[in-house]
Coordinates of C-alpha atoms in Angstrom, one line a residue:
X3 CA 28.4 5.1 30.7
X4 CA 25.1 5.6 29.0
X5 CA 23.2 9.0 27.8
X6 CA 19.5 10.1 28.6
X7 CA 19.6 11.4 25.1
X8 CA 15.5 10.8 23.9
X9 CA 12.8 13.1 25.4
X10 CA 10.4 12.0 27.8
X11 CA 7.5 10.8 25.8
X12 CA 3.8 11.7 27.2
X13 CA 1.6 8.6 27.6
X14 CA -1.3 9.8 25.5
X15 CA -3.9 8.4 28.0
X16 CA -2.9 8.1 31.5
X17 CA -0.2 11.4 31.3
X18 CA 2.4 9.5 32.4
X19 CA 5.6 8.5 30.6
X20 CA 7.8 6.6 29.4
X21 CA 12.1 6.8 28.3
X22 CA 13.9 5.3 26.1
X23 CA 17.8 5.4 27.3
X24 CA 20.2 5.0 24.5
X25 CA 24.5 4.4 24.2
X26 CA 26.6 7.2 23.6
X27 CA 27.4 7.2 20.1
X28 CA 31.0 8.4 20.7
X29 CA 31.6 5.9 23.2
X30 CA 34.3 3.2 22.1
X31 CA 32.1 0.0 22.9
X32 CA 28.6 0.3 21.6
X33 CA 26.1 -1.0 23.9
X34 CA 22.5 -2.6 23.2
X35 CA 19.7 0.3 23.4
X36 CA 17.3 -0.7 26.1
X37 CA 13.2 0.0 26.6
X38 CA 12.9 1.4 29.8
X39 CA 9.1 1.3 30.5
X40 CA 8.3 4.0 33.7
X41 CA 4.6 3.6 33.5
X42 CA 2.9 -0.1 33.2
X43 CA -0.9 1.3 32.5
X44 CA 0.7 3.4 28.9
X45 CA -1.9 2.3 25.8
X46 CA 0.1 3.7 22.8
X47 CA 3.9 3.9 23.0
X48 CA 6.0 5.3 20.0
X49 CA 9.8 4.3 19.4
X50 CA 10.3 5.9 16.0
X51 CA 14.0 6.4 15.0
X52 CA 15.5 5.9 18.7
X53 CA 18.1 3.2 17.0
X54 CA 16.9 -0.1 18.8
X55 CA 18.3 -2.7 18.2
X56 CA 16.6 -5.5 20.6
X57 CA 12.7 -5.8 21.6
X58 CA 12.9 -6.3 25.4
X59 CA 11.8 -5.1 28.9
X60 CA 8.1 -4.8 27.5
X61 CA 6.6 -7.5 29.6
X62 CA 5.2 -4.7 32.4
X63 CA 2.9 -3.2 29.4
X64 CA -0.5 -5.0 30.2
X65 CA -2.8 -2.2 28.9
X66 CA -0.8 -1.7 25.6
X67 CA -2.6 -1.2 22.5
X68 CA -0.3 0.1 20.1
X69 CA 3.3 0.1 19.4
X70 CA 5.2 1.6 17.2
X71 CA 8.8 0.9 16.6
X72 CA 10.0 2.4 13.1
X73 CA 13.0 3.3 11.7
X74 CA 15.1 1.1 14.4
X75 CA 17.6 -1.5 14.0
X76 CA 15.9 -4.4 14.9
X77 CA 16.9 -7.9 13.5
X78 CA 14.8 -10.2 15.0
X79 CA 11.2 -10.3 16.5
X80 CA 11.0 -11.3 20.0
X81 CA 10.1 -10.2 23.1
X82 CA 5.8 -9.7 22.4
X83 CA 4.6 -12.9 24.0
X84 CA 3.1 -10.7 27.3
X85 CA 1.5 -7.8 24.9
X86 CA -1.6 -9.2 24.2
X87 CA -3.8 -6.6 24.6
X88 CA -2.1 -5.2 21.3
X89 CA -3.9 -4.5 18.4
X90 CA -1.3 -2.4 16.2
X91 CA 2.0 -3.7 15.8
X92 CA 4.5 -0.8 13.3
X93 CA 7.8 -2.5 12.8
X94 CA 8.6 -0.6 9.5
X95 CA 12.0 0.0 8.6
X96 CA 14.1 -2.3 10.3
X97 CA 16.3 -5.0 9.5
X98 CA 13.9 -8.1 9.9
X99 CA 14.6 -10.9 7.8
X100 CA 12.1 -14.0 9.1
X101 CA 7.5 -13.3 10.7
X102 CA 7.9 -15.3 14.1
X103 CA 6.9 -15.2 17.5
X104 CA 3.8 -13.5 17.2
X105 CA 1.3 -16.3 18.4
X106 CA 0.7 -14.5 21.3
X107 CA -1.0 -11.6 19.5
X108 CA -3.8 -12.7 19.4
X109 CA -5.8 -9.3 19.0
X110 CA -3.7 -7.7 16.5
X111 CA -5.5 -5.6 13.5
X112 CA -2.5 -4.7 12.2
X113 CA 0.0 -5.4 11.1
X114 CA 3.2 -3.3 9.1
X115 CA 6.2 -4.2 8.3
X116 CA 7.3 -2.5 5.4
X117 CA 10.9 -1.8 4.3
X118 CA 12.5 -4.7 5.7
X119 CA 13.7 -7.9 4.2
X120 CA 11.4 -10.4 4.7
X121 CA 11.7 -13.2 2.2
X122 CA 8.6 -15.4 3.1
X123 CA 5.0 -15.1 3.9
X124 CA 4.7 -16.7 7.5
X125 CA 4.2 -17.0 11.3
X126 CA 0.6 -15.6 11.0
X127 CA -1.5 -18.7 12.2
X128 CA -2.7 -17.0 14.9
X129 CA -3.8 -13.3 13.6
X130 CA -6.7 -14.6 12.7
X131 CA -8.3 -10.7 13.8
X132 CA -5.7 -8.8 11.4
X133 CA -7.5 -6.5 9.1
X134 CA -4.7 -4.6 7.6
X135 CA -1.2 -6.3 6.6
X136 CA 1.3 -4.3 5.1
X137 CA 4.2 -6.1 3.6
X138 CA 5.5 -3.2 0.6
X139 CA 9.5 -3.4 0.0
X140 CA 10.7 -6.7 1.3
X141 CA 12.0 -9.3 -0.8
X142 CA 9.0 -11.8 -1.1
X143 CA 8.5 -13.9 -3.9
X144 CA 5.4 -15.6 -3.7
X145 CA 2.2 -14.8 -2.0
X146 CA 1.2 -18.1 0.1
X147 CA -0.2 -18.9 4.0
X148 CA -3.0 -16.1 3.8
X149 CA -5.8 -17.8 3.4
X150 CA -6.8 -18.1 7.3
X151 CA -7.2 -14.4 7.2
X152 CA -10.7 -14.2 6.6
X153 CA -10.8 -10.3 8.2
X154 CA -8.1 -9.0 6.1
X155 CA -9.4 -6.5 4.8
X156 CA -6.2 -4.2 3.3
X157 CA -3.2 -6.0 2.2
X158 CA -0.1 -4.6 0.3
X159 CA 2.8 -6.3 -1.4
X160 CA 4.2 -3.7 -3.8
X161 CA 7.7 -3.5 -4.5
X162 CA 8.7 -7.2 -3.7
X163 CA 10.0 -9.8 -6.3
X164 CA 6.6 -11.4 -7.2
X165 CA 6.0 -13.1 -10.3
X166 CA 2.3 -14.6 -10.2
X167 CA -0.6 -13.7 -8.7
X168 CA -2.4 -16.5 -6.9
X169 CA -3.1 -18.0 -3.0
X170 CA -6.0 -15.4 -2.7
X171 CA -8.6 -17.6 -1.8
X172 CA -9.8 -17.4 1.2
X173 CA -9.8 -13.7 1.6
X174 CA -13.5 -12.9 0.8
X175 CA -13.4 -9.4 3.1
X176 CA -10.3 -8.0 1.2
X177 CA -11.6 -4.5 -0.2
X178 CA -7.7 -3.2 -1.0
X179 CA -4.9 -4.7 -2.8
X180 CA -1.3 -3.5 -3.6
X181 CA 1.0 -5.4 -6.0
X182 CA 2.5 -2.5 -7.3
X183 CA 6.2 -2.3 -8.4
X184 CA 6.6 -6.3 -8.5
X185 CA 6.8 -8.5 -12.0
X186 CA 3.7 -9.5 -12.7
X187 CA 2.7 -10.4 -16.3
X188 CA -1.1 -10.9 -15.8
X189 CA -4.1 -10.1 -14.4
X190 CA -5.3 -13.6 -12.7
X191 CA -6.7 -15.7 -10.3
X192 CA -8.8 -12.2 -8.5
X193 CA -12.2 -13.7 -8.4
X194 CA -12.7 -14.8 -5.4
X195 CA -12.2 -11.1 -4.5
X196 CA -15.8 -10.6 -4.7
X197 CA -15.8 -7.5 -2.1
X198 CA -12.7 -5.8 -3.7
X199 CA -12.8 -1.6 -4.7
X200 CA -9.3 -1.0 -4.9
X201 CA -6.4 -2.6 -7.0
X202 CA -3.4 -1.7 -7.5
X203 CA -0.9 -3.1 -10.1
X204 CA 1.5 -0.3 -11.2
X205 CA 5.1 -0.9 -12.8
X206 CA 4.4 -4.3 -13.1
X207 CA 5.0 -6.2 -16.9
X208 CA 1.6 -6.7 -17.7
X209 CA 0.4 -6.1 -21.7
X210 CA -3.4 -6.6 -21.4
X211 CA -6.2 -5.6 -18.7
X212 CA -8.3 -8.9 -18.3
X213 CA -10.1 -11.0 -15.4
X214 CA -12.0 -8.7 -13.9
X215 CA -15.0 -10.1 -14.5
X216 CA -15.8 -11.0 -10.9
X217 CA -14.7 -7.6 -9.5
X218 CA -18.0 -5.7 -9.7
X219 CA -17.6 -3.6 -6.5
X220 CA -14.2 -2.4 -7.6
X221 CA -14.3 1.5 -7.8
X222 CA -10.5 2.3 -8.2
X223 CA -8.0 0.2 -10.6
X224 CA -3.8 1.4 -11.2
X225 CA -2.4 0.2 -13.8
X226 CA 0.5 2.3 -14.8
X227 CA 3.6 2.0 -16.3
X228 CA 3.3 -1.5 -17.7
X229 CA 3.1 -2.8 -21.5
X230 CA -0.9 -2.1 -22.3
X231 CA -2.0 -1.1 -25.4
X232 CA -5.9 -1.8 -25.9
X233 CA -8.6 -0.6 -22.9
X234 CA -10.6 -3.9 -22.6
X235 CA -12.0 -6.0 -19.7
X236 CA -14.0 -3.5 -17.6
X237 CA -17.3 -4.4 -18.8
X238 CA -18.1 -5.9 -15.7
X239 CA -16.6 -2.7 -13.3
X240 CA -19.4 -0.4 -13.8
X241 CA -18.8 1.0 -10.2
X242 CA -15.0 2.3 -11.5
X243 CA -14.5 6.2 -10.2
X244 CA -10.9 6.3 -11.1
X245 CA -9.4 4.4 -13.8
X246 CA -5.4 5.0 -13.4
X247 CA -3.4 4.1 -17.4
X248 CA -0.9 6.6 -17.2
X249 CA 2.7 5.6 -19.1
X250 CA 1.5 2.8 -21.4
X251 CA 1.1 2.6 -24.5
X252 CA -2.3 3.1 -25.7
X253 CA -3.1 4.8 -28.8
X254 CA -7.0 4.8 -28.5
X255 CA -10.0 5.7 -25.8
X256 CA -12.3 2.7 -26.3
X257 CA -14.7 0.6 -23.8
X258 CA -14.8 3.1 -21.2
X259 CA -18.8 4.3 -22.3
X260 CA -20.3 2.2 -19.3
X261 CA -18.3 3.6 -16.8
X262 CA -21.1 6.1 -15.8
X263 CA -19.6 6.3 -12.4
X264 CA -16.3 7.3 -13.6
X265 CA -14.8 11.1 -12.2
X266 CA -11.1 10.2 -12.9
X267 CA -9.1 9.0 -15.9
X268 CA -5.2 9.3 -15.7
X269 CA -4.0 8.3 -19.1
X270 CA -0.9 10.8 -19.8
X271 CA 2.3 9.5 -21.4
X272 CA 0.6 7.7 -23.9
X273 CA 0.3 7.7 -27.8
X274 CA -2.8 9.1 -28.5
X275 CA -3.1 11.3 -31.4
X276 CA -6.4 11.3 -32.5
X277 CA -8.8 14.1 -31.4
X278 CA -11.8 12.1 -32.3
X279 CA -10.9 9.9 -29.1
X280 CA -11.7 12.7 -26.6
X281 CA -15.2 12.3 -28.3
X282 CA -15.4 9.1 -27.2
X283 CA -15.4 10.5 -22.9
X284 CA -18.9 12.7 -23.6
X285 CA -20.6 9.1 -22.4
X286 CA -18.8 9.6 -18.9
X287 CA -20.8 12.6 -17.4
X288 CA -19.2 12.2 -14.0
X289 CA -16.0 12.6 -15.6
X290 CA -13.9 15.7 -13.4
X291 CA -9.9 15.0 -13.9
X292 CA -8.3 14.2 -17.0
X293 CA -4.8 13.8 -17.5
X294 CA -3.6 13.7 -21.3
X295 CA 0.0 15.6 -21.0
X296 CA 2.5 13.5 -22.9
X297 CA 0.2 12.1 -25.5
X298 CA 1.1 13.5 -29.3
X299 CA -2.2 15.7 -28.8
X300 CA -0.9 17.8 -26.0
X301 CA 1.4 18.9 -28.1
X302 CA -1.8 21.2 -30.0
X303 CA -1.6 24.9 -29.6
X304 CA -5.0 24.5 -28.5
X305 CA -5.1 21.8 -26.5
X306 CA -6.8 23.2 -23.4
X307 CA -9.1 24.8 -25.4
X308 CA -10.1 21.9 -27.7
X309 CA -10.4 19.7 -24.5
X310 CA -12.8 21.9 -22.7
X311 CA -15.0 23.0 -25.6
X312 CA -15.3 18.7 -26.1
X313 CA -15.4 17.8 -22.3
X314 CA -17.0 21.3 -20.8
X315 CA -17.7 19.7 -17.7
X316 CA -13.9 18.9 -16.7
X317 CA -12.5 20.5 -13.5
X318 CA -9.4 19.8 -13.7
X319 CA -6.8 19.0 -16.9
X320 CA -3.9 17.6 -16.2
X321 CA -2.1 19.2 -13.0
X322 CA -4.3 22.8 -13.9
X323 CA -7.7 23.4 -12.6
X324 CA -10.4 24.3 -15.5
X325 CA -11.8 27.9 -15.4

């Protein structure tokens, strides 16, 4: 026999509701969890952690706009064909393994399914409205069948097993970019990113910051915990504001004199020694957060002090505010 064991959830817009009825855990033979929708007219409808394991009984939803369905059990997506009025799909944290049956959503903007175990890029023909695809902790390997999306606008594919970057093109209107945590040995194959201001590309294996040249709008660039050693290749990112090279291995503050724009450098666990490199920031005016802990020169008695009296209009040093 099965439990009521979920809360009645408010519908956010027409007050009604909605239940979600569940198995008895303790019972000997498990049973399927099962949707049960009460009210048709409901526009955003939430299923976090209510141990689904099947996407069905959603067809009465005509007036649905958002669904979310994290941290479920759910193998296989199905069951969407009638929810076309949707335009925010969350399936985060589930157990998918293959992007189908999703033709039907047409209207969808986005789109996350994060923390599953997706192997391929594919079955987005028809999202040709999505603007944000999140993709983070699967097990993809290359990035491929994209192009169609001209309004994507946000897309992230950190933590997967990708090895090149490339298949871009296509996505003029992208403006943020996660290939963090992946294996990525260079910087390539970004310009025709013209509209881009974010990019991320921490923990990856890349030794040198290059091809950027075609990335003039880009205002925010992560690229710790890789191999570099020499700042180079921003000349043509005059618009950067934060400029993450934190746990590299850089031993010298060069190139960064343009960057007029530039509030935030992150560029602790390091090797820099030399004071005469903190010299080299009084060019970046704008500068208001440093962080330097973990370099040989943190290591001064006077380190604070020496850094303020050089940079007197920093705010903040390290993870302590300036007084």
């Amino acid at each position: 026999m099965l439990e009521n064991v979920f809360p009645v959830l408010e519908n956010t817009k027409t007050g009604g509701s909605i239940e979600v009825e569940r198995e008895n855990e303790n019972h000997e033979s498990e049973e399927p969890e099962k949707i049960l929708i009460i009210d048709p007219d409901s526009e955003e409808l939430d299923f976090n952690h209510s141990r689904l394991t099947n996407l069905e009984n959603l067809e009465p939803l005509r007036k649905l706009r958002k669904l979310c369905l994290t941290w479920n059990l759910i193998k296989k997506i199905e069951g969407l064909n009638t929810l076309t009025t949707l335009v925010e799909l969350e399936l985060r944290d589930n157990q998918i393994v293959v992007i189908e049956n999703l033709n039907a959503l047409a209207n969808l903007e986005l789109l996350d399914l994060s923390f599953n175990r997706i192997i391929k890029i594919e079955g987005l023909e028809n999202l040709l409205n999505l603007q944000k695809l999140f993709l983070s902790s699967n097990k993809i390997r290359c990035i491929e069948n994209l192009s169609h999306l001209k309004n994507l606008t946000t897309l992230e594919l950190g933590d997967n097993k990708i090895r090149e970057i490339y298949n871009l093109e296509g996505l003029e209107n992208l403006t943020s970019l996660f290939l963090g945590k992946n294996k990525i040995k260079k910087i390539e194959n970004l310009g025709c990113l013209k509209n881009l201001q974010l990019l991320s590309l921490q923990s990856n294996r890349i030794t040198q910051i290059e091809n950027l040249e075609e990335l003039i709008k880009l205002n925010q660039l992560y690229l710790s915990e890789n191999g570099i050693t020499v700042i180079e290749g921003l000349s043509n990112c005059p618009r950067l504001t934060t400029l993450d090279l934190a746990n590299n291995k850089i031993k010298k503050i060069q190139n960064i004199n343009h960057l007029e724009d530039l509030e935030e450098l992150w560029i602790n666990n390091n090797e820099i020694e030399d004071w005469t490199n903190i010299e080299n920031l009084t060019a970046n005016k704008k500068i208001e957060t440093v962080y330097f802990e973990h370099n040989p020169i943190a290591a001064d008695l006077n380190y604070r002090t020496k850094m303020k009296l050089l940079v007197p209009w920093l705010i903040q040093l390290d993870a302590t505010l300036c007084r």
